[in-house]
Amino acid sequence: MHLLAASTQRNLGMAIAVVAIVGFAIYLIYNVLWAGRGERGSEVELAPNRKPYLSDEELETSKLDLALVSGLVTLVIIGVALPLYWLGEPGRQQGYLEFSRDQFTSRGAGQFEERCAICHGGGGLGGTTATSITDDAGNFIAAIEWDVPALTTVLYRFSEEEVRHILDYGRPPTPMQAWGAPGGGPLTTQQVDELIQYIQSIQLDPDEVEQEVLDGIVLQVRDDVLAANPGLNSRLNDANDAVSAAGADEAAAEAAARNLAMVEQEIRETSEQHIRELTSADRGELLFNNGEYGCARCHTPRDSWRFTGPESTPGGGPVVLAKGSPEEAAEIARLGNLIPAGIPGGGAFGPNLTNGATLRQFDTAEGHVGFVTIGSEEGIGYGNFGQGDGGGQMPAFGVCVGDRDSSERSAIHGFCTLEDGNVRPGMLTAAQIADIVAYERGL
Ligand code: HEC
Ligand code: HEC
């Protein structure tokens, strides 16, 4: 929009400059050709009580010429310099926008490192935070670590206004607190703006996002693939042993590392092949459980929790129990019915999707896919009886919504529209969303 305005302004400035220059050229030619024209009019007698002024000879030569020339020079300056100055104006405006954007980004980066990185990791790459779970009366139940999502794709899923809502009000009862003044937090509107501008600057490119989503599901099947391919598994062990054995021998270390990379590449290709051969619903399950790129962290109870064991590490911190490990199972059994059962899709921040809930909400898989593609919006109904809630909290997975409702501000913040005019794709492909929906409709 402002690019268009800039070119109109530039054209106008150019037109005025051309008119001014051509005008002066005509004026000069006219005066050179018609120089020395005879004077018209008669001499006027001087009143007797007045002192004679300079004679015509003097007035009509150097004096007059000086006045005319200085008038002309001033006119030229005004007529030519102004449009020329104006020509540079769009560039200066653009430069100012970029300057203030850079300033917002770097101030936001400072804020982020100071207040958010402790949980979201340096550069917003994700992390964990130690917290505890309590019952409704606030009594301590257990210490846990809460997985904190990376923020490097958040603007693919949430519009800027939705991110602002999350920053303003937090996401109770998770450890994400209210930061903005509207929610009673310590940050001013401008500081929240700066944070959003910073978050925009750390968003991944579409091909990186695609890769991250794939990496996540490949990691989930890795152990199964290795178990199903004993040959590959023993080659992996051998390759790892060779890396340890190489020690300080540089040539051996390099060869061992190259070999390990080749084995890893083969594991990856075998995993991708395995994923392609799964049923749509099974692939959907992997995508559903895919960390910040999936659904479980909001729809499965305690998906973001990592239980900590009673014993301490040598450094004094608690031992985090691996997800799905026997130790974790024992801790969960010990806590008994004090914590919610981790039923997949059983409902957490997002609603319960089990027992055919999504079949009642969406009559067809297409309607269901449509909703997951565009997500919810504040106050807008969906499906048969759904209602988008405070700020629109169900993310959009199939279209980029970063500037869905940023209206006027898109000139500064626009995220989804790339400089070449193309629009960023969503975080998941249509095929991936269809897989997830096949899984969800069976819950
Ligand atoms: C005490 C730890 C903590 C701090 C500090 C923190 N956050 Fe969070 N944040 C979280 C957790 C945990 C979540 C995910 C909550 C959930 O499970 O739904 C989250 C979620 C978010 C989300 C939504 C991400 C998504 O994909 O759902 C955004 C955006 C966000 N935080 C931004 C920030 C910013 C900006 C700051 C600094 C002003 C900040 N957070 C500080 C813990 C924290
Ligand atoms: C950041 C949290 C979050 C994530 C991640 C998330 N959802 Fe949701 N989801 C919600 C919330 C909250 C709602 C309720 C609607 C609203 O208020 O926006 C919802 C609603 C839904 C509904 C409608 C349920 C009903 O009966 O009304 C479906 C279906 C759904 N989500 C599927 C998914 C799928 C599929 C994914 C992963 C690709 C996913 N969700 C990821 C928070 C989340």
Short mmCIF file of C-alpha atoms and ligand atoms in Angstrom, two decimals:
data_model
loop_
_atom_site.label_atom_id
_atom_site.label_comp_id
_atom_site.label_asym_id
_atom_site.label_seq_id
_atom_site.Cartn_x
_atom_site.Cartn_y
_atom_site.Cartn_z
CA MET A 1 0.00 0.00 0.00
CA HIS A 2 2.62 2.58 0.98
CA LEU A 3 4.78 1.44 -1.93
CA LEU A 4 2.00 2.50 -4.28
CA ALA A 5 1.67 5.83 -2.47
CA ALA A 6 5.43 6.29 -2.68
CA SER A 7 5.46 5.85 -6.47
CA THR A 8 2.54 8.28 -6.93
CA GLN A 9 4.39 10.82 -4.86
CA ARG A 10 7.57 10.23 -6.82
CA ASN A 11 5.74 10.65 -10.16
CA LEU A 12 4.14 13.86 -8.99
CA GLY A 13 7.46 15.25 -7.82
CA MET A 14 9.04 14.29 -11.14
CA ALA A 15 6.22 16.00 -13.10
CA ILE A 16 6.59 19.23 -11.13
CA ALA A 17 10.36 19.18 -11.57
CA VAL A 18 9.97 18.69 -15.33
CA VAL A 19 7.38 21.50 -15.61
CA ALA A 20 9.65 23.83 -13.63
CA ILE A 21 12.76 23.04 -15.68
CA VAL A 22 10.96 23.27 -19.04
CA GLY A 23 9.33 26.53 -17.88
CA PHE A 24 12.67 28.09 -17.08
CA ALA A 25 14.11 26.92 -20.37
CA ILE A 26 11.25 28.61 -22.27
CA TYR A 27 11.66 31.73 -20.17
CA LEU A 28 15.39 31.91 -20.94
CA ILE A 29 14.97 31.30 -24.67
CA TYR A 30 12.20 33.89 -24.83
CA ASN A 31 14.36 36.48 -23.08
CA VAL A 32 17.46 35.82 -25.16
CA LEU A 33 15.49 36.01 -28.43
CA TRP A 34 13.55 39.09 -27.38
CA ALA A 35 16.41 40.85 -25.59
CA GLY A 36 16.69 44.56 -26.08
CA ARG A 37 13.00 45.23 -26.70
CA GLY A 38 12.11 48.89 -26.57
CA GLU A 39 10.64 50.37 -23.41
CA ARG A 40 7.01 51.44 -23.34
CA GLY A 41 5.43 54.25 -21.34
CA SER A 42 6.46 57.90 -20.66
CA GLU A 43 8.81 59.48 -18.16
CA VAL A 44 7.21 60.80 -14.97
CA GLU A 45 8.19 64.18 -13.60
CA LEU A 46 9.71 64.20 -10.16
CA ALA A 47 7.81 66.22 -7.49
CA PRO A 48 9.74 69.43 -6.61
CA ASN A 49 10.13 68.51 -2.92
CA ARG A 50 11.86 65.22 -3.68
CA LYS A 51 15.48 64.46 -4.13
CA PRO A 52 16.19 62.85 -7.54
CA TYR A 53 16.79 59.14 -7.24
CA LEU A 54 19.38 57.26 -9.27
CA SER A 55 19.19 58.02 -12.95
CA ASP A 56 17.53 55.67 -15.42
CA GLU A 57 20.95 54.82 -16.83
CA GLU A 58 22.03 53.50 -13.46
CA LEU A 59 18.69 51.93 -12.44
CA GLU A 60 18.09 50.09 -15.68
CA THR A 61 21.54 48.57 -15.87
CA SER A 62 23.42 47.04 -12.94
CA LYS A 63 20.72 47.71 -10.28
CA LEU A 64 17.86 46.22 -12.19
CA ASP A 65 19.95 43.32 -13.47
CA LEU A 66 21.04 42.49 -9.92
CA ALA A 67 17.46 42.49 -8.65
CA LEU A 68 16.22 40.40 -11.58
CA VAL A 69 19.06 37.91 -11.37
CA SER A 70 18.69 37.40 -7.64
CA GLY A 71 14.92 36.99 -8.08
CA LEU A 72 15.51 34.46 -10.81
CA VAL A 73 18.05 32.52 -8.76
CA THR A 74 15.65 32.37 -5.80
CA LEU A 75 12.85 31.18 -8.09
CA VAL A 76 15.07 28.52 -9.61
CA ILE A 77 15.99 27.32 -6.14
CA ILE A 78 12.35 27.13 -5.08
CA GLY A 79 11.09 25.75 -8.38
CA VAL A 80 13.72 23.06 -8.87
CA ALA A 81 15.09 22.28 -5.44
CA LEU A 82 11.69 21.71 -3.82
CA PRO A 83 10.51 19.00 -6.22
CA LEU A 84 14.01 17.50 -6.12
CA TYR A 85 13.80 17.40 -2.31
CA TRP A 86 10.34 15.91 -2.60
CA LEU A 87 11.70 13.21 -4.91
CA GLY A 88 13.83 11.93 -2.04
CA GLU A 89 10.94 11.98 0.45
CA PRO A 90 9.57 8.44 -0.13
CA GLY A 91 13.07 7.09 0.37
CA ARG A 92 13.42 9.05 3.58
CA GLN A 93 10.04 7.77 4.81
CA GLN A 94 11.04 4.21 3.91
CA GLY A 95 14.34 4.70 5.68
CA TYR A 96 12.58 6.02 8.75
CA LEU A 97 10.25 3.01 8.80
CA GLU A 98 13.22 0.68 8.55
CA PHE A 99 15.07 2.63 11.19
CA SER A 100 12.18 2.47 13.66
CA ARG A 101 11.59 -1.18 12.83
CA ASP A 102 15.24 -1.97 13.57
CA GLN A 103 15.03 0.01 16.77
CA PHE A 104 11.87 -1.80 17.88
CA THR A 105 13.47 -5.13 17.03
CA SER A 106 16.63 -4.48 18.98
CA ARG A 107 14.74 -3.09 21.98
CA GLY A 108 12.43 -6.12 21.79
CA ALA A 109 15.47 -8.40 21.68
CA GLY A 110 16.74 -6.81 24.89
CA GLN A 111 13.35 -7.24 26.58
CA PHE A 112 13.17 -10.81 25.41
CA GLU A 113 16.58 -11.81 26.74
CA GLU A 114 15.79 -10.10 30.02
CA ARG A 115 12.31 -11.46 30.66
CA CYS A 116 11.40 -14.33 28.35
CA ALA A 117 14.57 -16.23 27.45
CA ILE A 118 14.74 -17.86 30.89
CA CYS A 119 11.73 -19.96 29.80
CA HIS A 120 11.55 -19.68 26.00
CA GLY A 121 15.30 -20.10 25.53
CA GLY A 122 17.83 -17.67 24.01
CA GLY A 123 16.56 -16.49 20.61
CA GLY A 124 13.13 -18.01 21.43
CA LEU A 125 14.29 -21.52 20.50
CA GLY A 126 12.29 -23.20 23.27
CA GLY A 127 13.13 -24.47 26.74
CA THR A 128 11.65 -25.68 30.01
CA THR A 129 10.71 -24.06 33.29
CA ALA A 130 10.56 -25.58 36.75
CA THR A 131 7.16 -25.21 38.38
CA SER A 132 4.82 -27.16 40.58
CA ILE A 133 1.30 -28.50 40.24
CA THR A 134 -1.25 -27.80 42.92
CA ASP A 135 -4.81 -28.90 43.54
CA ASP A 136 -7.79 -26.55 43.28
CA ALA A 137 -7.21 -25.38 46.85
CA GLY A 138 -3.59 -24.50 46.01
CA ASN A 139 -2.00 -27.44 47.86
CA PHE A 140 1.30 -28.67 46.45
CA ILE A 141 1.07 -31.95 44.52
CA ALA A 142 4.36 -32.38 42.65
CA ALA A 143 7.33 -30.53 41.17
CA ILE A 144 7.45 -30.65 37.38
CA GLU A 145 9.25 -29.11 34.47
CA TRP A 146 6.96 -27.54 31.90
CA ASP A 147 8.00 -27.70 28.24
CA VAL A 148 8.05 -24.14 26.93
CA PRO A 149 7.37 -23.80 23.20
CA ALA A 150 9.81 -22.24 20.76
CA LEU A 151 8.43 -18.97 19.36
CA THR A 152 10.08 -19.24 15.94
CA THR A 153 6.87 -20.20 14.13
CA VAL A 154 4.27 -18.56 16.35
CA LEU A 155 3.32 -15.97 13.70
CA TYR A 156 2.50 -18.72 11.22
CA ARG A 157 -0.24 -19.94 13.58
CA PHE A 158 -1.38 -16.85 15.44
CA SER A 159 -2.12 -13.38 14.17
CA GLU A 160 -0.21 -10.50 15.67
CA GLU A 161 -3.30 -9.46 17.63
CA GLU A 162 -3.61 -12.99 19.04
CA VAL A 163 0.06 -12.94 20.10
CA ARG A 164 -0.63 -9.56 21.70
CA HIS A 165 -3.55 -11.12 23.55
CA ILE A 166 -1.31 -13.95 24.81
CA LEU A 167 1.34 -11.45 25.94
CA ASP A 168 -1.24 -9.16 27.55
CA TYR A 169 -3.18 -11.83 29.43
CA GLY A 170 -0.82 -14.81 29.63
CA ARG A 171 -2.24 -18.32 29.46
CA PRO A 172 -3.47 -19.28 32.90
CA PRO A 173 -3.04 -21.74 34.50
CA THR A 174 0.21 -22.44 32.58
CA PRO A 175 3.47 -20.74 33.69
CA MET A 176 2.92 -18.16 30.91
CA GLN A 177 1.91 -15.13 32.98
CA ALA A 178 0.20 -11.90 31.95
CA TRP A 179 2.88 -9.44 30.77
CA GLY A 180 0.91 -6.53 29.32
CA ALA A 181 -0.78 -3.71 31.20
CA PRO A 182 -4.32 -4.88 30.20
CA GLY A 183 -3.74 -8.16 32.08
CA GLY A 184 -2.08 -6.43 35.03
CA GLY A 185 1.46 -7.18 33.83
CA PRO A 186 4.54 -4.94 33.99
CA LEU A 187 4.95 -4.10 30.26
CA THR A 188 3.64 -1.02 28.44
CA THR A 189 1.83 -1.29 25.10
CA GLN A 190 4.98 -0.10 23.36
CA GLN A 191 7.13 -2.71 25.06
CA VAL A 192 4.66 -5.39 23.94
CA ASP A 193 4.89 -3.93 20.40
CA GLU A 194 8.66 -4.18 20.56
CA LEU A 195 8.44 -7.81 21.67
CA ILE A 196 6.08 -8.62 18.78
CA GLN A 197 8.46 -6.91 16.38
CA TYR A 198 11.30 -9.00 17.78
CA ILE A 199 9.26 -12.21 17.57
CA GLN A 200 8.60 -11.37 13.93
CA SER A 201 12.33 -11.10 13.30
CA ILE A 202 13.02 -14.64 14.60
CA GLN A 203 10.38 -16.45 12.51
CA LEU A 204 11.77 -19.29 10.41
CA ASP A 205 11.51 -19.41 6.62
CA PRO A 206 8.81 -21.67 5.17
CA ASP A 207 11.29 -24.38 4.11
CA GLU A 208 12.82 -24.43 7.60
CA VAL A 209 9.36 -24.81 9.11
CA GLU A 210 8.63 -27.74 6.80
CA GLN A 211 11.91 -29.33 7.87
CA GLU A 212 11.22 -28.82 11.60
CA VAL A 213 7.80 -30.48 11.32
CA LEU A 214 9.39 -33.47 9.53
CA ASP A 215 12.29 -33.67 12.03
CA GLY A 216 9.77 -33.86 14.88
CA ILE A 217 7.86 -36.82 13.50
CA VAL A 218 11.04 -38.58 12.33
CA LEU A 219 12.37 -38.33 15.89
CA GLN A 220 9.19 -39.98 17.21
CA VAL A 221 9.59 -43.08 15.00
CA ARG A 222 13.38 -43.29 15.28
CA ASP A 223 13.47 -45.82 18.13
CA ASP A 224 10.83 -48.03 16.45
CA VAL A 225 12.74 -47.91 13.15
CA LEU A 226 15.99 -48.91 14.88
CA ALA A 227 14.25 -51.72 16.76
CA ALA A 228 12.79 -53.01 13.49
CA ASN A 229 16.18 -52.86 11.72
CA PRO A 230 18.76 -54.62 13.92
CA GLY A 231 21.42 -54.32 11.18
CA LEU A 232 21.03 -50.56 11.01
CA ASN A 233 20.99 -50.37 14.80
CA SER A 234 24.31 -52.23 15.16
CA ARG A 235 25.91 -50.08 12.45
CA LEU A 236 24.80 -47.04 14.44
CA ASN A 237 26.39 -48.46 17.59
CA ASP A 238 29.61 -49.26 15.70
CA ALA A 239 29.71 -45.77 14.21
CA ASN A 240 29.24 -44.19 17.65
CA ASP A 241 31.95 -46.43 19.09
CA ALA A 242 34.35 -45.43 16.32
CA VAL A 243 33.75 -41.74 17.10
CA SER A 244 34.61 -42.32 20.78
CA ALA A 245 37.61 -44.51 19.90
CA ALA A 246 39.09 -41.95 17.48
CA GLY A 247 39.93 -39.65 20.40
CA ALA A 248 42.59 -37.08 19.52
CA ASP A 249 43.49 -38.69 16.18
CA GLU A 250 42.19 -36.04 13.79
CA ALA A 251 42.10 -38.11 10.60
CA ALA A 252 40.36 -41.01 12.35
CA ALA A 253 37.90 -38.64 14.05
CA GLU A 254 37.01 -37.06 10.71
CA ALA A 255 36.46 -40.44 9.04
CA ALA A 256 34.38 -41.67 12.00
CA ALA A 257 32.24 -38.51 11.97
CA ARG A 258 31.66 -38.89 8.23
CA ASN A 259 30.63 -42.50 8.69
CA LEU A 260 28.26 -41.60 11.54
CA ALA A 261 26.65 -38.89 9.40
CA MET A 262 26.07 -41.47 6.64
CA VAL A 263 24.44 -43.92 9.04
CA GLU A 264 22.26 -41.10 10.47
CA GLN A 265 21.22 -40.16 6.94
CA GLU A 266 20.19 -43.75 6.27
CA ILE A 267 18.19 -43.87 9.53
CA ARG A 268 16.44 -40.70 8.45
CA GLU A 269 15.57 -42.02 5.01
CA THR A 270 14.33 -45.32 6.49
CA SER A 271 12.21 -43.36 8.99
CA GLU A 272 10.72 -41.17 6.27
CA GLN A 273 9.92 -44.27 4.24
CA HIS A 274 8.32 -45.84 7.32
CA ILE A 275 6.20 -42.70 7.88
CA ARG A 276 5.03 -42.72 4.25
CA GLU A 277 3.87 -46.32 4.63
CA LEU A 278 1.76 -45.63 7.75
CA THR A 279 -2.01 -45.22 7.52
CA SER A 280 -3.26 -41.66 7.33
CA ALA A 281 -4.57 -41.82 10.93
CA ASP A 282 -1.26 -43.21 12.28
CA ARG A 283 0.65 -40.44 10.54
CA GLY A 284 -1.91 -38.06 12.01
CA GLU A 285 -1.10 -39.33 15.50
CA LEU A 286 2.59 -38.48 15.00
CA LEU A 287 1.67 -35.02 13.77
CA PHE A 288 -0.78 -34.58 16.66
CA ASN A 289 2.00 -35.28 19.19
CA ASN A 290 4.59 -33.10 17.49
CA GLY A 291 5.58 -30.58 20.18
CA GLU A 292 4.89 -26.93 19.32
CA TYR A 293 3.99 -27.99 15.77
CA GLY A 294 1.29 -30.36 16.98
CA CYS A 295 -1.88 -30.45 19.02
CA ALA A 296 -1.21 -32.55 22.13
CA ARG A 297 0.35 -29.73 24.13
CA CYS A 298 -3.07 -28.04 24.23
CA HIS A 299 -5.45 -30.98 23.83
CA THR A 300 -3.83 -33.79 25.88
CA PRO A 301 -3.69 -33.42 29.67
CA ARG A 302 -0.17 -32.97 31.11
CA ASP A 303 1.48 -33.32 27.69
CA SER A 304 3.85 -30.40 28.54
CA TRP A 305 4.73 -31.79 31.97
CA ARG A 306 7.98 -33.56 32.68
CA PHE A 307 7.97 -35.16 36.09
CA THR A 308 11.00 -34.83 38.29
CA GLY A 309 12.18 -37.69 40.43
CA PRO A 310 12.82 -37.46 44.17
CA GLU A 311 16.62 -37.78 43.85
CA SER A 312 18.92 -34.91 42.88
CA THR A 313 21.54 -34.61 40.16
CA PRO A 314 25.17 -34.06 41.25
CA GLY A 315 24.63 -30.35 40.49
CA GLY A 316 21.75 -30.27 42.97
CA GLY A 317 18.87 -29.91 40.47
CA PRO A 318 16.02 -32.40 40.25
CA VAL A 319 16.27 -35.40 37.90
CA VAL A 320 13.83 -35.04 35.01
CA LEU A 321 12.17 -38.37 34.21
CA ALA A 322 12.10 -39.26 30.51
CA LYS A 323 8.65 -39.27 28.95
CA GLY A 324 7.25 -42.79 28.76
CA SER A 325 10.04 -44.23 30.96
CA PRO A 326 9.24 -46.77 33.75
CA GLU A 327 10.41 -44.14 36.29
CA GLU A 328 7.87 -41.65 34.94
CA ALA A 329 5.14 -44.29 35.03
CA ALA A 330 6.02 -45.04 38.67
CA GLU A 331 5.87 -41.34 39.60
CA ILE A 332 2.52 -40.93 37.83
CA ALA A 333 1.20 -44.03 39.64
CA ARG A 334 2.43 -42.58 42.95
CA LEU A 335 0.57 -39.32 42.32
CA GLY A 336 -2.50 -41.41 41.55
CA ASN A 337 -5.74 -39.56 40.92
CA LEU A 338 -4.27 -36.25 42.12
CA ILE A 339 -3.33 -35.50 38.50
CA PRO A 340 -5.43 -35.79 35.34
CA ALA A 341 -5.10 -38.95 33.25
CA GLY A 342 -3.01 -38.28 30.14
CA ILE A 343 -5.70 -39.46 27.71
CA PRO A 344 -4.66 -38.42 24.16
CA GLY A 345 -6.91 -35.54 23.11
CA GLY A 346 -8.59 -35.65 26.52
CA GLY A 347 -8.58 -31.86 26.88
CA ALA A 348 -6.25 -29.38 28.57
CA PHE A 349 -6.05 -25.75 27.47
CA GLY A 350 -8.03 -26.81 24.38
CA PRO A 351 -11.27 -28.81 24.65
CA ASN A 352 -11.62 -32.58 24.94
CA LEU A 353 -11.63 -34.12 21.46
CA THR A 354 -12.42 -37.71 22.48
CA ASN A 355 -15.58 -39.83 22.46
CA GLY A 356 -16.59 -38.52 19.06
CA ALA A 357 -16.58 -34.86 20.15
CA THR A 358 -15.21 -33.72 16.80
CA LEU A 359 -17.79 -35.80 14.91
CA ARG A 360 -20.55 -33.92 16.70
CA GLN A 361 -18.84 -30.57 16.15
CA PHE A 362 -18.04 -31.12 12.44
CA ASP A 363 -20.49 -33.12 10.28
CA THR A 364 -17.83 -33.79 7.66
CA ALA A 365 -14.06 -34.28 7.61
CA GLU A 366 -13.90 -31.31 5.19
CA GLY A 367 -15.48 -28.99 7.76
CA HIS A 368 -13.06 -30.30 10.38
CA VAL A 369 -10.07 -29.79 8.04
CA GLY A 370 -11.31 -26.28 7.30
CA PHE A 371 -11.35 -25.35 10.97
CA VAL A 372 -7.88 -26.74 11.70
CA THR A 373 -6.62 -24.90 8.59
CA ILE A 374 -7.80 -21.43 9.59
CA GLY A 375 -8.10 -21.80 13.39
CA SER A 376 -10.53 -19.88 15.56
CA GLU A 377 -11.09 -16.16 15.73
CA GLU A 378 -12.28 -14.16 18.71
CA GLY A 379 -16.07 -14.28 18.96
CA ILE A 380 -16.58 -16.13 15.67
CA GLY A 381 -18.56 -19.36 15.69
CA TYR A 382 -17.35 -22.60 14.05
CA GLY A 383 -18.71 -26.07 13.39
CA ASN A 384 -22.14 -26.89 14.82
CA PHE A 385 -21.81 -25.14 18.17
CA GLY A 386 -18.19 -23.95 18.54
CA GLN A 387 -17.29 -20.44 19.61
CA GLY A 388 -13.81 -18.88 19.25
CA ASP A 389 -12.73 -17.82 22.67
CA GLY A 390 -10.83 -14.83 24.18
CA GLY A 391 -8.46 -13.67 21.49
CA GLY A 392 -8.94 -16.71 19.26
CA GLN A 393 -6.82 -19.41 20.84
CA MET A 394 -7.02 -22.40 18.52
CA PRO A 395 -4.08 -21.73 16.15
CA ALA A 396 -4.34 -21.74 12.35
CA PHE A 397 -2.29 -24.63 10.98
CA GLY A 398 -2.82 -24.44 7.23
CA VAL A 399 -2.58 -20.74 6.37
CA CYS A 400 -0.24 -18.02 7.54
CA VAL A 401 -2.27 -15.69 9.76
CA GLY A 402 0.53 -13.47 11.13
CA ASP A 403 -1.17 -10.31 9.89
CA ARG A 404 -4.75 -11.59 9.71
CA ASP A 405 -6.15 -8.67 11.68
CA SER A 406 -3.33 -6.20 12.06
CA SER A 407 -5.12 -3.80 9.62
CA GLU A 408 -3.31 -0.45 9.55
CA ARG A 409 -0.21 -1.80 11.16
CA SER A 410 0.52 -4.27 8.39
CA ALA A 411 2.68 -1.63 6.69
CA ILE A 412 5.11 -1.93 9.55
CA HIS A 413 4.49 -5.43 10.82
CA GLY A 414 3.17 -7.38 7.79
CA PHE A 415 4.54 -10.89 8.17
CA CYS A 416 2.64 -13.20 5.83
CA THR A 417 3.06 -11.05 2.73
CA LEU A 418 6.61 -11.39 1.47
CA GLU A 419 8.46 -8.57 -0.30
CA ASP A 420 7.93 -10.18 -3.70
CA GLY A 421 4.17 -10.11 -3.05
CA ASN A 422 3.90 -13.87 -2.42
CA VAL A 423 2.15 -15.13 0.70
CA ARG A 424 3.84 -17.51 3.16
CA PRO A 425 2.30 -20.97 3.30
CA GLY A 426 0.84 -22.26 6.57
CA MET A 427 2.75 -24.42 9.04
CA LEU A 428 1.31 -27.75 7.89
CA THR A 429 0.41 -28.98 4.40
CA ALA A 430 -3.16 -29.86 3.42
CA ALA A 431 -2.16 -33.56 3.38
CA GLN A 432 -0.77 -33.34 6.93
CA ILE A 433 -3.96 -31.70 8.19
CA ALA A 434 -6.04 -34.40 6.50
CA ASP A 435 -3.92 -37.02 8.36
CA ILE A 436 -4.47 -35.31 11.72
CA VAL A 437 -8.20 -35.07 11.10
CA ALA A 438 -8.33 -38.80 10.23
CA TYR A 439 -6.70 -39.47 13.63
CA GLU A 440 -8.88 -37.01 15.55
CA ARG A 441 -12.15 -38.30 14.17
CA GLY A 442 -11.23 -41.71 15.54
CA LEU A 443 -10.52 -40.50 19.09
C1 HEC B 1 7.94 -18.74 33.51
C2 HEC B 1 8.19 -19.14 32.15
C3 HEC B 1 7.76 -18.20 31.02
C4 HEC B 1 8.17 -16.89 30.83
C5 HEC B 1 9.10 -16.04 31.69
C6 HEC B 1 7.55 -16.48 29.58
N1 HEC B 1 6.79 -17.49 29.05
FE1 HEC B 1 5.75 -17.45 27.31
N2 HEC B 1 5.07 -19.30 27.65
C7 HEC B 1 5.45 -20.12 28.70
C8 HEC B 1 4.78 -21.41 28.57
C9 HEC B 1 4.94 -22.60 29.52
C10 HEC B 1 3.98 -21.33 27.42
C11 HEC B 1 3.09 -22.43 26.84
C12 HEC B 1 1.86 -22.56 27.64
C13 HEC B 1 1.07 -23.74 27.20
O1 HEC B 1 1.49 -24.86 27.54
O2 HEC B 1 0.05 -23.55 26.55
C14 HEC B 1 4.18 -20.00 26.87
C15 HEC B 1 3.55 -19.54 25.73
C16 HEC B 1 3.87 -18.37 25.07
C17 HEC B 1 3.34 -17.97 23.80
C18 HEC B 1 2.35 -18.76 22.94
C19 HEC B 1 3.12 -19.76 22.14
C20 HEC B 1 2.28 -20.82 21.48
O3 HEC B 1 2.70 -21.30 20.43
O4 HEC B 1 1.24 -21.22 22.02
C21 HEC B 1 3.93 -16.76 23.48
C22 HEC B 1 3.72 -15.95 22.23
C23 HEC B 1 4.82 -16.42 24.58
N3 HEC B 1 4.74 -17.41 25.53
C24 HEC B 1 5.62 -15.28 24.63
C25 HEC B 1 6.36 -14.91 25.75
C26 HEC B 1 7.09 -13.67 25.85
C27 HEC B 1 7.21 -12.63 24.76
C28 HEC B 1 7.64 -13.65 27.10
C29 HEC B 1 8.45 -12.54 27.74
C30 HEC B 1 7.75 -11.29 27.94
C31 HEC B 1 7.29 -14.88 27.75
N4 HEC B 1 6.51 -15.62 26.90
C32 HEC B 1 7.72 -15.23 29.02
C33 HEC B 1 6.32 -19.80 29.71
C34 HEC B 1 6.91 -18.56 29.90
C1 HEC B 2 -2.27 -23.31 21.64
C2 HEC B 2 -3.21 -24.32 22.01
C3 HEC B 2 -3.81 -25.21 20.94
C4 HEC B 2 -3.14 -25.99 20.03
C5 HEC B 2 -1.64 -26.12 19.84
C6 HEC B 2 -4.15 -26.68 19.27
N1 HEC B 2 -5.39 -26.33 19.71
FE1 HEC B 2 -7.16 -27.03 18.99
N2 HEC B 2 -8.16 -25.78 20.21
C7 HEC B 2 -7.59 -24.94 21.14
C8 HEC B 2 -8.65 -24.16 21.79
C9 HEC B 2 -8.45 -23.13 22.88
C10 HEC B 2 -9.87 -24.57 21.20
C11 HEC B 2 -11.28 -24.05 21.51
C12 HEC B 2 -11.66 -23.00 20.48
C13 HEC B 2 -11.08 -21.64 20.80
O1 HEC B 2 -11.40 -21.10 21.83
O2 HEC B 2 -10.27 -21.15 20.01
C14 HEC B 2 -9.52 -25.59 20.23
C15 HEC B 2 -10.46 -26.27 19.47
C16 HEC B 2 -10.16 -27.30 18.61
C17 HEC B 2 -11.14 -28.09 17.90
C18 HEC B 2 -12.63 -27.94 18.03
C19 HEC B 2 -13.08 -28.77 19.18
C20 HEC B 2 -14.53 -28.59 19.52
O3 HEC B 2 -15.16 -29.60 19.81
O4 HEC B 2 -15.00 -27.45 19.53
C21 HEC B 2 -10.46 -28.99 17.13
C22 HEC B 2 -11.03 -30.05 16.22
C23 HEC B 2 -9.05 -28.76 17.36
N3 HEC B 2 -8.90 -27.73 18.26
C24 HEC B 2 -8.05 -29.46 16.73
C25 HEC B 2 -6.69 -29.16 16.88
C26 HEC B 2 -5.66 -29.77 16.08
C27 HEC B 2 -5.87 -30.77 14.98
C28 HEC B 2 -4.48 -29.24 16.50
C29 HEC B 2 -3.08 -29.52 15.99
C30 HEC B 2 -2.86 -29.50 14.58
C31 HEC B 2 -4.80 -28.31 17.57
N4 HEC B 2 -6.14 -28.28 17.77
C32 HEC B 2 -3.85 -27.58 18.26
C33 HEC B 2 -6.25 -24.83 21.43
C34 HEC B 2 -5.23 -25.43 20.73
#
